[in-house]
XYZ file of N, CA and C in Angstrom:
765
model
N -29.937 -34.940 19.558
C -29.480 -35.505 18.378
C -28.953 -36.862 18.864
N -29.342 -38.112 18.407
C -28.657 -39.335 18.997
C -27.403 -39.616 18.310
N -26.638 -40.474 18.897
C -25.150 -40.643 18.614
C -25.059 -41.275 17.135
N -26.211 -42.001 16.806
C -25.981 -42.603 15.312
C -26.118 -41.571 14.353
N -26.873 -40.564 14.547
C -27.209 -39.437 13.550
C -25.914 -38.541 13.627
N -25.289 -38.286 14.769
C -24.016 -37.555 14.544
C -23.002 -38.321 13.997
N -22.883 -39.612 14.036
C -21.808 -40.288 13.368
C -22.038 -40.189 11.865
N -23.384 -40.463 11.566
C -23.710 -40.324 10.177
C -23.483 -39.042 9.636
N -23.694 -38.091 10.090
C -23.446 -36.528 9.597
C -21.768 -36.403 9.445
N -21.121 -36.784 10.446
C -19.690 -36.781 10.429
C -19.155 -37.612 9.151
N -19.759 -38.796 8.811
C -19.329 -39.567 7.716
C -19.600 -38.891 6.253
N -20.911 -38.184 6.224
C -21.255 -37.552 5.220
C -20.373 -36.494 4.822
N -20.062 -35.575 5.900
C -19.089 -34.606 5.773
C -17.723 -35.050 5.268
N -17.108 -35.993 5.991
C -15.768 -36.567 5.471
C -15.939 -37.078 4.089
N -16.936 -37.891 3.702
C -17.090 -38.405 2.385
C -17.161 -37.285 1.193
N -17.735 -36.102 1.612
C -17.952 -35.000 0.847
C -16.388 -34.438 0.483
N -15.668 -34.329 1.674
C -14.412 -33.670 1.517
C -13.625 -34.591 0.602
N -13.602 -35.759 0.852
C -12.824 -37.008 0.027
C -13.153 -36.858 -1.419
N -14.636 -36.662 -1.756
C -15.117 -36.799 -3.094
C -14.667 -35.468 -3.616
N -14.542 -34.301 -3.069
C -14.033 -33.146 -3.622
C -12.606 -33.299 -3.885
N -11.941 -33.809 -3.197
C -10.522 -33.991 -3.462
C -10.223 -35.018 -4.639
N -11.038 -35.844 -4.796
C -10.746 -37.030 -5.913
C -10.995 -36.266 -7.214
N -11.642 -35.049 -7.237
C -11.668 -34.389 -8.515
C -10.472 -33.637 -9.047
N -9.346 -33.629 -8.093
C -8.157 -33.011 -8.308
C -7.013 -33.999 -8.677
N -6.132 -33.435 -9.305
C -4.816 -34.164 -9.468
C -3.632 -33.716 -8.768
N -2.853 -34.421 -8.257
C -1.647 -33.847 -7.558
C -0.605 -33.150 -8.477
N -0.456 -31.949 -8.199
C 0.443 -31.296 -9.348
C 1.902 -30.996 -8.681
N 1.944 -30.840 -7.334
C 3.200 -30.628 -6.906
C 3.097 -31.083 -5.171
N 4.308 -31.599 -4.841
C 4.485 -32.047 -3.312
C 5.757 -31.778 -2.936
N 5.886 -31.448 -1.703
C 7.253 -31.404 -0.897
C 7.193 -32.334 0.228
N 8.010 -33.379 0.172
C 7.887 -34.361 1.230
C 9.127 -34.456 2.097
N 9.848 -33.333 1.885
C 11.241 -33.340 2.829
C 11.837 -34.521 3.059
N 12.181 -35.364 1.849
C 12.893 -36.504 1.954
C 14.404 -36.368 1.694
N 14.802 -35.223 1.419
C 16.224 -35.069 1.145
C 16.966 -34.796 2.498
N 18.348 -34.653 2.395
C 19.042 -34.690 3.645
C 19.019 -33.173 4.244
N 18.706 -32.168 3.253
C 18.567 -30.726 3.719
C 17.593 -30.087 2.938
N 17.161 -28.931 3.365
C 16.107 -28.166 2.663
C 16.481 -27.889 1.220
N 15.613 -27.885 0.355
C 15.767 -27.755 -1.049
C 15.835 -26.225 -1.466
N 16.880 -25.665 -1.582
C 16.961 -24.218 -1.715
C 16.483 -23.709 -3.325
N 16.211 -24.709 -4.080
C 15.549 -24.330 -5.417
C 14.115 -24.103 -5.115
N 13.611 -24.422 -4.043
C 12.114 -24.234 -3.804
C 12.018 -23.343 -2.597
N 12.860 -23.301 -1.600
C 12.648 -22.505 -0.334
C 13.629 -21.361 -0.444
N 13.259 -20.312 0.330
C 14.014 -19.110 0.584
C 14.090 -18.874 2.067
N 15.182 -18.399 2.640
C 15.185 -17.975 3.965
C 14.987 -16.466 4.227
N 14.157 -16.296 5.266
C 13.873 -14.904 5.711
C 14.638 -14.775 7.116
N 15.609 -13.847 7.207
C 16.590 -13.942 8.332
C 16.449 -12.730 9.140
N 16.767 -12.791 10.469
C 16.850 -11.601 11.256
C 15.579 -11.307 12.042
N 15.468 -10.040 12.642
C 14.278 -9.696 13.340
C 13.342 -8.786 12.523
N 13.507 -8.761 11.224
C 12.640 -7.890 10.377
C 12.989 -6.515 10.298
N 14.061 -6.012 11.007
C 14.601 -4.676 10.933
C 15.623 -4.416 9.599
N 15.747 -3.354 8.963
C 14.912 -2.017 9.429
C 13.548 -1.933 8.741
N 13.172 -2.821 7.955
C 11.867 -2.655 7.113
C 10.688 -2.742 7.864
N 10.636 -3.895 8.522
C 9.351 -4.295 9.461
C 9.848 -4.905 10.704
N 10.370 -4.166 11.650
C 10.911 -4.701 12.869
C 9.897 -5.419 13.599
N 10.302 -6.551 14.077
C 9.409 -7.472 14.861
C 8.380 -8.065 13.941
N 8.659 -8.098 12.563
C 7.851 -8.755 11.474
C 6.465 -8.154 11.482
N 6.352 -6.980 11.890
C 5.087 -6.282 11.904
C 4.034 -6.644 13.115
N 4.563 -7.463 13.986
C 3.660 -7.876 15.070
C 4.234 -7.784 16.638
N 5.531 -7.101 16.524
C 6.318 -7.062 17.840
C 6.713 -8.255 18.226
N 7.070 -9.142 17.391
C 7.542 -10.494 17.658
C 9.144 -10.393 18.297
N 9.381 -11.334 18.926
C 10.571 -11.390 19.762
C 11.690 -12.313 19.281
N 11.361 -13.094 18.116
C 12.301 -14.015 17.598
C 13.329 -13.348 16.629
N 14.505 -14.138 16.388
C 15.507 -13.773 15.347
C 15.412 -15.066 14.423
N 15.167 -14.839 13.075
C 15.305 -15.991 12.371
C 16.638 -16.141 11.853
N 16.935 -17.438 11.758
C 18.378 -17.923 11.298
C 18.317 -19.060 10.259
N 19.477 -19.432 9.713
C 19.575 -20.706 8.887
C 19.718 -21.749 9.756
N 19.963 -21.670 11.011
C 20.487 -22.829 11.783
C 19.403 -23.484 12.724
N 18.229 -23.027 12.508
C 17.071 -23.428 13.585
C 16.165 -24.527 12.890
N 16.747 -25.310 11.830
C 15.797 -26.305 11.202
C 16.863 -27.489 10.805
N 16.170 -28.566 10.551
C 16.856 -29.672 9.981
C 15.772 -30.512 9.295
N 16.309 -31.367 8.497
C 15.345 -32.415 7.873
C 15.719 -33.743 8.334
N 14.651 -34.422 8.971
C 14.891 -35.668 9.582
C 13.730 -36.638 9.351
N 14.012 -37.928 9.073
C 12.915 -38.985 8.698
C 11.597 -38.479 7.995
N 12.101 -37.681 6.999
C 11.027 -37.180 6.068
C 10.157 -36.032 6.609
N 10.556 -35.462 7.773
C 9.993 -34.302 8.238
C 10.942 -32.991 8.152
N 10.473 -31.901 7.897
C 11.123 -30.455 8.238
C 10.899 -30.340 9.518
N 11.798 -30.005 10.479
C 11.960 -29.711 11.808
C 12.417 -28.376 11.942
N 11.369 -27.439 12.361
C 11.705 -26.036 12.795
C 12.062 -25.993 14.323
N 13.221 -25.723 14.839
C 13.469 -25.803 16.251
C 13.553 -24.437 16.720
N 12.674 -24.326 17.811
C 12.807 -22.959 18.378
C 13.627 -22.956 19.690
N 14.491 -22.004 19.874
C 15.294 -22.070 21.018
C 15.426 -20.688 21.723
N 15.831 -20.779 22.764
C 16.213 -19.744 23.739
C 17.825 -19.670 23.961
N 18.365 -19.015 23.167
C 19.933 -18.880 23.220
C 20.434 -17.712 23.833
N 20.823 -17.739 24.938
C 21.253 -16.705 25.833
C 20.471 -15.502 25.743
N 19.080 -15.608 26.235
C 18.001 -14.666 26.205
C 17.677 -14.141 24.756
N 18.079 -14.888 23.708
C 17.616 -14.452 22.344
C 16.887 -15.619 21.992
N 15.677 -15.473 21.449
C 14.702 -16.451 20.878
C 15.301 -16.694 19.372
N 15.349 -17.822 19.045
C 15.910 -18.273 17.614
C 14.774 -19.076 16.928
N 14.637 -18.871 15.638
C 13.710 -19.900 15.126
C 14.100 -19.809 13.370
N 13.171 -20.210 12.687
C 13.234 -20.353 11.325
C 11.920 -19.946 10.473
N 12.240 -19.162 9.375
C 11.064 -18.697 8.535
C 11.550 -18.891 7.095
N 10.788 -19.548 6.431
C 11.006 -19.931 5.023
C 9.986 -19.593 4.175
N 10.109 -19.361 2.793
C 9.083 -19.008 1.850
C 9.432 -19.667 0.491
N 8.469 -19.714 -0.297
C 8.600 -20.088 -1.819
C 8.460 -18.975 -2.675
N 8.536 -17.705 -2.219
C 8.457 -16.582 -3.107
C 9.284 -16.674 -4.342
N 8.958 -16.374 -5.576
C 9.586 -16.374 -6.778
C 9.860 -17.650 -7.316
N 9.826 -18.743 -6.538
C 9.881 -20.204 -6.807
C 8.678 -21.065 -7.118
N 7.954 -21.151 -6.065
C 6.655 -21.765 -6.093
C 5.440 -21.104 -5.725
N 4.511 -20.854 -6.662
C 3.412 -20.190 -6.356
C 2.305 -20.838 -7.040
N 0.927 -20.771 -6.533
C -0.177 -21.426 -7.052
C -1.475 -20.659 -6.894
N -2.339 -20.911 -7.757
C -3.648 -20.183 -7.679
C -4.738 -21.399 -7.960
N -5.658 -21.317 -7.059
C -6.681 -22.330 -6.885
C -6.195 -23.807 -6.395
N -7.046 -24.584 -5.970
C -6.833 -26.000 -5.761
C -7.087 -26.332 -4.493
N -6.783 -27.591 -4.057
C -6.650 -28.201 -2.736
C -5.124 -27.942 -2.285
N -5.081 -27.424 -1.085
C -3.543 -27.288 -0.634
C -3.645 -27.691 0.781
N -2.617 -28.613 1.099
C -2.671 -29.232 2.475
C -1.375 -29.423 3.049
N -1.214 -29.510 4.243
C 0.031 -29.839 4.944
C -0.217 -30.621 6.188
N 0.687 -31.520 6.315
C 0.499 -32.500 7.604
C 1.572 -31.933 8.493
N 1.140 -31.793 9.606
C 2.133 -31.040 10.617
C 1.770 -31.306 12.095
N 2.837 -31.265 12.987
C 2.836 -31.470 14.380
C 3.187 -30.185 15.016
N 2.428 -29.734 15.971
C 2.574 -28.342 16.461
C 3.583 -28.449 17.632
N 4.489 -27.259 17.945
C 5.018 -27.112 19.060
C 4.234 -26.662 20.063
N 4.602 -26.715 21.300
C 3.814 -26.437 22.528
C 4.384 -25.596 23.639
N 3.657 -24.501 24.101
C 4.085 -23.896 25.222
C 3.684 -22.454 25.013
N 3.457 -21.501 25.989
C 3.039 -20.221 26.044
C 4.170 -19.398 25.311
N 3.664 -18.419 24.365
C 4.420 -17.642 23.758
C 4.925 -18.179 22.242
N 4.496 -19.399 21.925
C 4.849 -19.934 20.501
C 3.658 -19.491 19.704
N 4.127 -19.491 18.315
C 3.081 -19.187 17.319
C 3.560 -19.724 15.945
N 3.317 -20.964 15.741
C 3.656 -21.688 14.541
C 2.512 -21.329 13.453
N 2.857 -21.510 12.046
C 2.043 -20.990 11.093
C 2.491 -21.586 9.847
N 1.602 -21.964 9.039
C 1.646 -22.268 7.643
C 0.517 -21.552 6.809
N 1.160 -20.528 5.931
C 0.333 -19.523 5.478
C 0.900 -19.105 4.032
N -0.072 -18.367 3.362
C 0.375 -17.795 1.985
C 0.044 -16.326 1.979
N 0.956 -15.750 0.992
C 0.851 -14.348 0.588
C 0.680 -14.224 -0.989
N 0.048 -13.187 -1.236
C -0.139 -12.846 -2.766
C 1.247 -12.719 -3.303
N 1.483 -13.012 -4.590
C 2.835 -13.094 -5.107
C 3.160 -11.653 -5.595
N 1.968 -10.714 -5.639
C 2.269 -9.254 -6.055
C 2.616 -8.480 -4.810
N 3.109 -9.064 -3.726
C 3.400 -8.308 -2.496
C 4.308 -7.167 -2.642
N 5.267 -7.501 -3.382
C 6.416 -6.387 -3.689
C 5.965 -5.240 -4.435
N 4.720 -5.394 -5.169
C 4.297 -4.354 -5.872
C 3.241 -3.531 -5.172
N 2.378 -4.160 -4.569
C 0.939 -3.645 -4.011
C 1.170 -3.643 -2.481
N 2.104 -4.304 -1.959
C 2.369 -4.438 -0.459
C 1.196 -5.057 0.106
N 1.393 -5.363 1.688
C 0.351 -5.915 2.351
C -0.471 -4.910 2.977
N -1.759 -5.122 3.156
C -2.581 -6.309 3.082
C -3.199 -6.348 1.663
N -2.891 -5.427 0.628
C -3.522 -5.386 -0.650
C -3.290 -6.739 -1.400
N -2.182 -7.367 -1.018
C -1.750 -8.631 -1.846
C -2.676 -9.696 -1.168
N -3.123 -9.574 -0.101
C -4.014 -10.904 0.323
C -3.167 -11.719 1.241
N -3.829 -12.328 2.144
C -2.998 -13.319 3.088
C -4.045 -14.537 3.268
N -3.620 -15.779 3.304
C -4.259 -16.848 3.430
C -3.649 -17.591 4.804
N -4.166 -17.715 5.983
C -3.510 -18.333 6.975
C -4.397 -19.693 7.212
N -3.575 -20.719 6.612
C -4.093 -22.162 6.680
C -4.132 -22.647 7.951
N -3.170 -22.359 8.666
C -2.817 -22.975 10.138
C -2.207 -21.760 10.923
N -2.758 -21.529 12.072
C -2.158 -20.651 13.028
C -2.609 -21.340 14.319
N -1.596 -21.307 15.289
C -1.903 -21.656 16.701
C -0.939 -21.092 17.539
N -1.572 -20.644 18.559
C -0.874 -19.945 19.628
C -0.820 -20.661 21.110
N 0.422 -20.796 21.611
C 0.371 -21.628 22.798
C -0.477 -21.225 23.980
N -0.641 -19.866 24.078
C -1.553 -19.354 25.077
C -3.066 -19.677 25.095
N -3.398 -20.442 23.857
C -4.846 -20.740 23.555
C -4.848 -22.347 23.248
N -4.740 -23.206 24.025
C -4.574 -24.487 23.846
C -5.901 -25.037 23.222
N -5.830 -26.034 22.477
C -6.997 -26.806 21.799
C -7.709 -25.818 20.728
N -7.030 -24.790 20.384
C -7.854 -23.952 19.298
C -6.880 -23.726 17.962
N -7.421 -23.790 16.880
C -6.787 -23.592 15.602
C -7.366 -22.287 15.075
N -6.586 -21.417 14.542
C -7.140 -20.158 13.908
C -6.871 -20.279 12.405
N -8.071 -20.139 11.571
C -8.060 -20.148 10.194
C -8.389 -18.635 9.796
N -7.804 -18.028 9.012
C -7.894 -16.600 8.654
C -7.520 -16.201 7.204
N -8.203 -14.958 6.947
C -7.738 -14.266 5.813
C -7.576 -12.793 6.125
N -6.637 -12.184 5.411
C -6.390 -10.566 5.568
C -6.815 -10.085 4.218
N -7.393 -8.958 4.128
C -7.602 -8.230 2.835
C -7.382 -6.744 3.076
N -7.385 -6.019 2.023
C -7.444 -4.613 2.144
C -8.670 -3.959 2.754
N -9.779 -4.579 2.339
C -11.063 -4.144 3.137
C -10.901 -4.115 4.635
N -10.292 -5.133 5.217
C -10.302 -5.237 6.687
C -8.966 -4.370 7.145
N -8.269 -3.758 6.280
C -7.143 -2.998 6.734
C -6.212 -3.926 7.452
N -6.141 -5.276 7.025
C -5.207 -6.195 7.479
C -5.634 -6.774 8.859
N -6.588 -6.431 9.366
C -7.243 -6.818 10.643
C -7.806 -8.146 10.436
N -7.835 -9.113 11.446
C -8.535 -10.346 11.343
C -9.896 -10.463 11.576
N -10.732 -9.994 10.727
C -12.180 -10.099 11.039
C -12.691 -11.177 10.106
N -12.083 -11.638 8.814
C -12.549 -12.888 8.054
C -11.758 -14.087 8.784
N -12.301 -14.752 9.819
C -11.445 -15.685 10.536
C -12.514 -16.648 11.316
N -12.062 -17.813 11.841
C -12.700 -18.622 12.432
C -11.738 -19.317 13.510
N -12.096 -19.402 14.677
C -11.355 -20.165 15.817
C -12.195 -21.385 16.152
N -11.596 -22.485 16.136
C -12.186 -23.642 16.286
C -11.368 -24.526 17.427
N -12.179 -24.912 18.381
C -11.961 -25.725 19.484
C -11.643 -27.341 18.952
N -10.437 -27.793 19.013
C -10.229 -29.043 18.616
C -9.561 -29.815 19.622
N -10.248 -30.845 20.401
C -9.501 -31.395 21.636
C -8.552 -32.212 21.009
N -7.257 -32.358 21.425
C -6.278 -33.040 21.048
C -5.314 -32.675 19.923
N -5.600 -31.437 19.522
C -4.935 -31.135 18.336
C -3.425 -31.013 18.546
N -3.165 -30.833 19.891
C -1.691 -30.779 20.147
C -1.022 -32.100 19.943
N -1.767 -33.214 19.880
C -1.288 -34.508 19.930
C -0.847 -34.919 18.655
N 0.341 -35.362 18.160
C 0.640 -36.024 16.996
C 0.484 -35.168 15.798
N 0.491 -35.716 14.581
C 0.215 -34.886 13.238
C -1.237 -34.771 12.938
N -1.560 -33.631 12.278
C -2.802 -33.442 11.867
C -2.746 -32.705 10.473
N -3.797 -32.771 9.656
C -3.761 -32.408 8.331
C -4.535 -30.945 8.170
N -3.949 -30.027 7.645
C -4.461 -28.760 7.657
C -4.404 -28.365 6.211
N -5.711 -27.860 5.755
C -6.022 -27.712 4.304
C -6.872 -26.597 3.783
N -6.843 -26.161 2.710
C -7.779 -25.268 2.089
C -8.231 -25.772 0.838
N -9.409 -25.471 0.476
C -10.092 -25.857 -0.914
C -10.385 -24.321 -1.575
N -9.533 -24.023 -2.484
C -9.723 -22.742 -2.997
C -10.027 -22.546 -4.478
N -11.136 -22.007 -4.667
C -11.714 -21.790 -6.162
C -11.852 -20.343 -6.402
N -12.400 -20.037 -7.616
C -12.530 -18.577 -7.950
C -13.711 -17.982 -7.279
N -14.364 -18.780 -6.444
C -15.714 -18.320 -5.894
C -15.474 -18.246 -4.331
N -14.682 -19.208 -3.700
C -14.702 -19.262 -2.261
C -13.342 -19.911 -1.844
N -12.957 -19.824 -0.546
C -12.008 -20.432 0.129
C -12.549 -21.192 1.249
N -12.303 -22.707 1.462
C -12.884 -23.469 2.465
C -11.496 -23.936 3.420
N -11.738 -23.866 4.738
C -10.559 -24.374 5.511
C -11.064 -25.591 6.103
N -10.071 -26.681 6.277
C -10.233 -27.938 6.826
C -9.098 -28.334 7.870
N -9.552 -29.036 8.869
C -8.599 -29.768 9.658
C -9.052 -31.301 9.747
N -8.099 -32.027 9.392
C -8.342 -33.377 9.312
C -9.614 -33.782 8.446
N -9.711 -33.052 7.348
C -10.843 -33.195 6.428
C -12.244 -32.724 6.958
N -12.197 -32.099 8.055
C -13.609 -31.499 8.379
C -13.574 -30.110 8.304
N -14.634 -29.604 7.473
C -14.762 -28.213 7.358
C -15.056 -27.393 8.394
N -14.175 -26.189 8.534
C -14.241 -25.367 9.637
C -14.793 -24.003 9.289
N -14.531 -23.413 7.988
C -14.732 -22.188 7.714
C -14.750 -21.820 6.110
N -15.771 -21.096 5.659
C -15.768 -20.690 4.331
C -16.039 -19.365 4.210
N -15.067 -18.852 3.246
C -15.136 -17.344 2.813
C -15.522 -17.217 1.554
N -16.524 -16.438 1.232
C -17.158 -16.349 -0.080
C -17.975 -15.028 -0.174
N -17.305 -13.844 -0.253
C -18.062 -12.739 -0.341
C -19.136 -12.640 -1.614
N -20.308 -12.183 -1.270
C -21.136 -12.113 -2.522
C -20.548 -11.278 -3.692
N -20.166 -10.120 -3.395
C -19.693 -9.194 -4.404
C -18.293 -9.242 -4.119
N -17.410 -9.480 -5.106
C -16.142 -9.576 -4.881
C -15.389 -8.399 -5.676
N -14.413 -7.775 -4.987
C -13.746 -6.790 -5.621
C -12.159 -6.918 -5.260
N -11.213 -5.954 -5.672
C -9.789 -6.083 -5.173
C -9.705 -5.862 -3.762
N -10.555 -5.096 -3.099
C -10.400 -4.896 -1.767
C -10.699 -6.113 -0.824
N -11.841 -6.935 -1.165
C -12.066 -8.122 -0.383
C -11.728 -9.463 -1.033
N -11.242 -9.528 -2.159
C -11.057 -10.704 -2.843
C -9.804 -10.586 -3.831
N -8.664 -10.474 -3.125
C -7.176 -10.551 -3.653
C -6.869 -11.966 -4.059
N -7.922 -12.886 -4.121
C -7.451 -14.310 -4.169
C -7.678 -14.801 -5.662
N -7.569 -14.009 -6.547
C -7.540 -14.300 -7.922
C -6.415 -14.302 -8.651
N -5.231 -14.632 -8.028
C -3.934 -14.553 -8.402
C -3.175 -15.533 -7.689
N -1.652 -15.976 -8.210
C -0.998 -16.944 -7.479
C -0.556 -16.452 -6.053
N -0.458 -17.408 -5.335
C 0.106 -17.048 -3.769
C 1.349 -17.976 -3.550
N 2.137 -17.595 -2.789
C 3.429 -18.485 -2.268
C 3.221 -18.841 -0.767
N 4.079 -19.813 -0.389
C 3.803 -20.454 1.039
C 4.924 -19.703 1.905
N 4.457 -19.845 3.217
C 5.398 -19.490 4.187
C 5.280 -20.295 5.463
N 6.380 -20.754 5.994
C 6.392 -21.683 7.275
C 7.270 -20.894 8.157
N 6.812 -20.813 9.460
C 7.516 -20.226 10.523
C 7.037 -20.455 11.719
N 7.902 -20.350 12.705
C 7.323 -20.159 14.101
C 7.870 -18.854 14.759
N 7.000 -17.991 15.206
C 7.178 -16.779 15.920
C 7.132 -17.002 17.356
N 7.765 -16.129 18.040
C 7.824 -15.973 19.591
C 7.336 -14.719 19.952
N 6.157 -14.850 20.978
C 5.598 -13.536 21.488
C 4.814 -12.783 20.610
N 4.858 -11.633 20.805
C 4.337 -10.551 19.782
C 2.829 -10.224 20.185
N 2.213 -9.574 19.212
C 0.766 -9.141 19.453
C -0.108 -10.244 19.434
N 0.100 -11.260 18.662
C -0.755 -12.464 18.695
C -0.173 -13.571 19.372
N 1.109 -13.859 19.455
C 1.709 -14.768 20.261
C 1.550 -14.710 21.786
N 1.549 -13.193 22.142
C 1.420 -13.019 23.637
C 2.644 -12.539 24.196
N 2.384 -11.656 25.097
C 3.755 -11.245 25.883
C 4.270 -12.254 26.972
N 3.531 -13.027 27.248
C 3.838 -14.117 28.285
C 4.605 -15.382 27.674
N 5.827 -15.403 27.836
C 6.463 -16.511 27.163
C 6.983 -17.443 28.337
N 6.855 -18.749 28.349
C 7.190 -19.602 29.223
C 8.675 -20.190 28.771
N 9.717 -19.772 29.464
C 11.206 -19.994 29.123
C 11.519 -21.585 29.429
N 10.698 -22.234 30.101
C 10.976 -23.507 30.567
C 10.666 -24.655 29.289
N 10.107 -24.057 28.250
C 9.696 -25.009 27.348
C 10.629 -25.296 26.171
N 11.583 -24.549 26.139
C 12.644 -24.515 25.006
C 13.592 -25.557 25.185
N 13.977 -26.318 24.140
C 13.701 -26.011 22.761
C 12.149 -26.691 22.440
N 11.642 -26.149 21.446
C 10.316 -26.787 20.977
C 10.617 -27.020 19.292
N 9.753 -27.944 18.683
C 9.907 -28.193 17.510
C 8.510 -28.179 16.808
N 8.442 -27.603 15.628
C 7.327 -27.645 14.683
C 7.788 -28.622 13.582
N 6.989 -29.750 13.281
C 7.368 -30.734 12.373
C 6.472 -30.490 11.181
N 6.790 -30.560 9.850
C 5.851 -30.616 8.752
C 6.273 -31.869 7.913
N 5.386 -32.726 7.742
C 5.693 -34.133 6.971
C 5.649 -33.815 5.542
N 4.628 -32.933 5.160
C 4.466 -32.835 3.617
C 3.533 -31.623 3.419
N 3.869 -31.155 2.276
C 2.880 -30.180 1.507
C 2.427 -30.703 0.315
N 1.065 -30.636 -0.118
C 0.760 -31.149 -1.304
C -0.237 -30.241 -1.933
N -0.230 -30.052 -3.108
C -1.121 -29.020 -4.012
C -1.730 -29.936 -5.084
N -3.187 -29.966 -5.238
C -4.052 -30.615 -6.001
C -4.730 -29.542 -6.970
N -4.867 -29.845 -8.181
C -5.875 -28.880 -9.077
C -6.616 -29.570 -10.065
């Protein structure tokens, strides 16, 4: 395929994404323009997950605190540190405060770097307290692990997969660690599509939908965090990298 055809196909795909977005209206945005995190929107999840889900269900090694983040220059900054051989980070959610069903959801973010880090922007079904995970469903809009450079993970977890990551796509994106990038989903009653910088990466749309494979017919809330180590982050942690920062410029929801 010649270079002109490749460029044309890229432009067509990009224009399609923008035309889809143009059908939506912005209904909510978080621009992190205040001096501190807005606690009418965000909750803190603290500690190491114990006693309920020690290691947050993945044998992670970080402890979440209220002191590992700040807002600066219109960005939420989650700073991951190694403090006297204890890894500290931040995990925040919008549970009970902001939840959404369907639409275009996007976040502009800059990744932290280094082996052992696992930043994520993701969503859980708002009924998690009643039906628990994975029956509530999970949408991983952005996952990155430092042991796998140049790769972005976009995934869904359902009861049908018993929580395992079978509905997923791993995409090589050269330069993804450099600067800010746009991570998004387009979520309808029929399908969920995942995008990075307006390029379609993965579509999930089971032909026959039921409560085991399609818990995505209800509101979901946001989670932002950086984990350290664990089953997915990896056992090898480079202690020379700390501190590292995960920057989120904004989150926007269109419907």
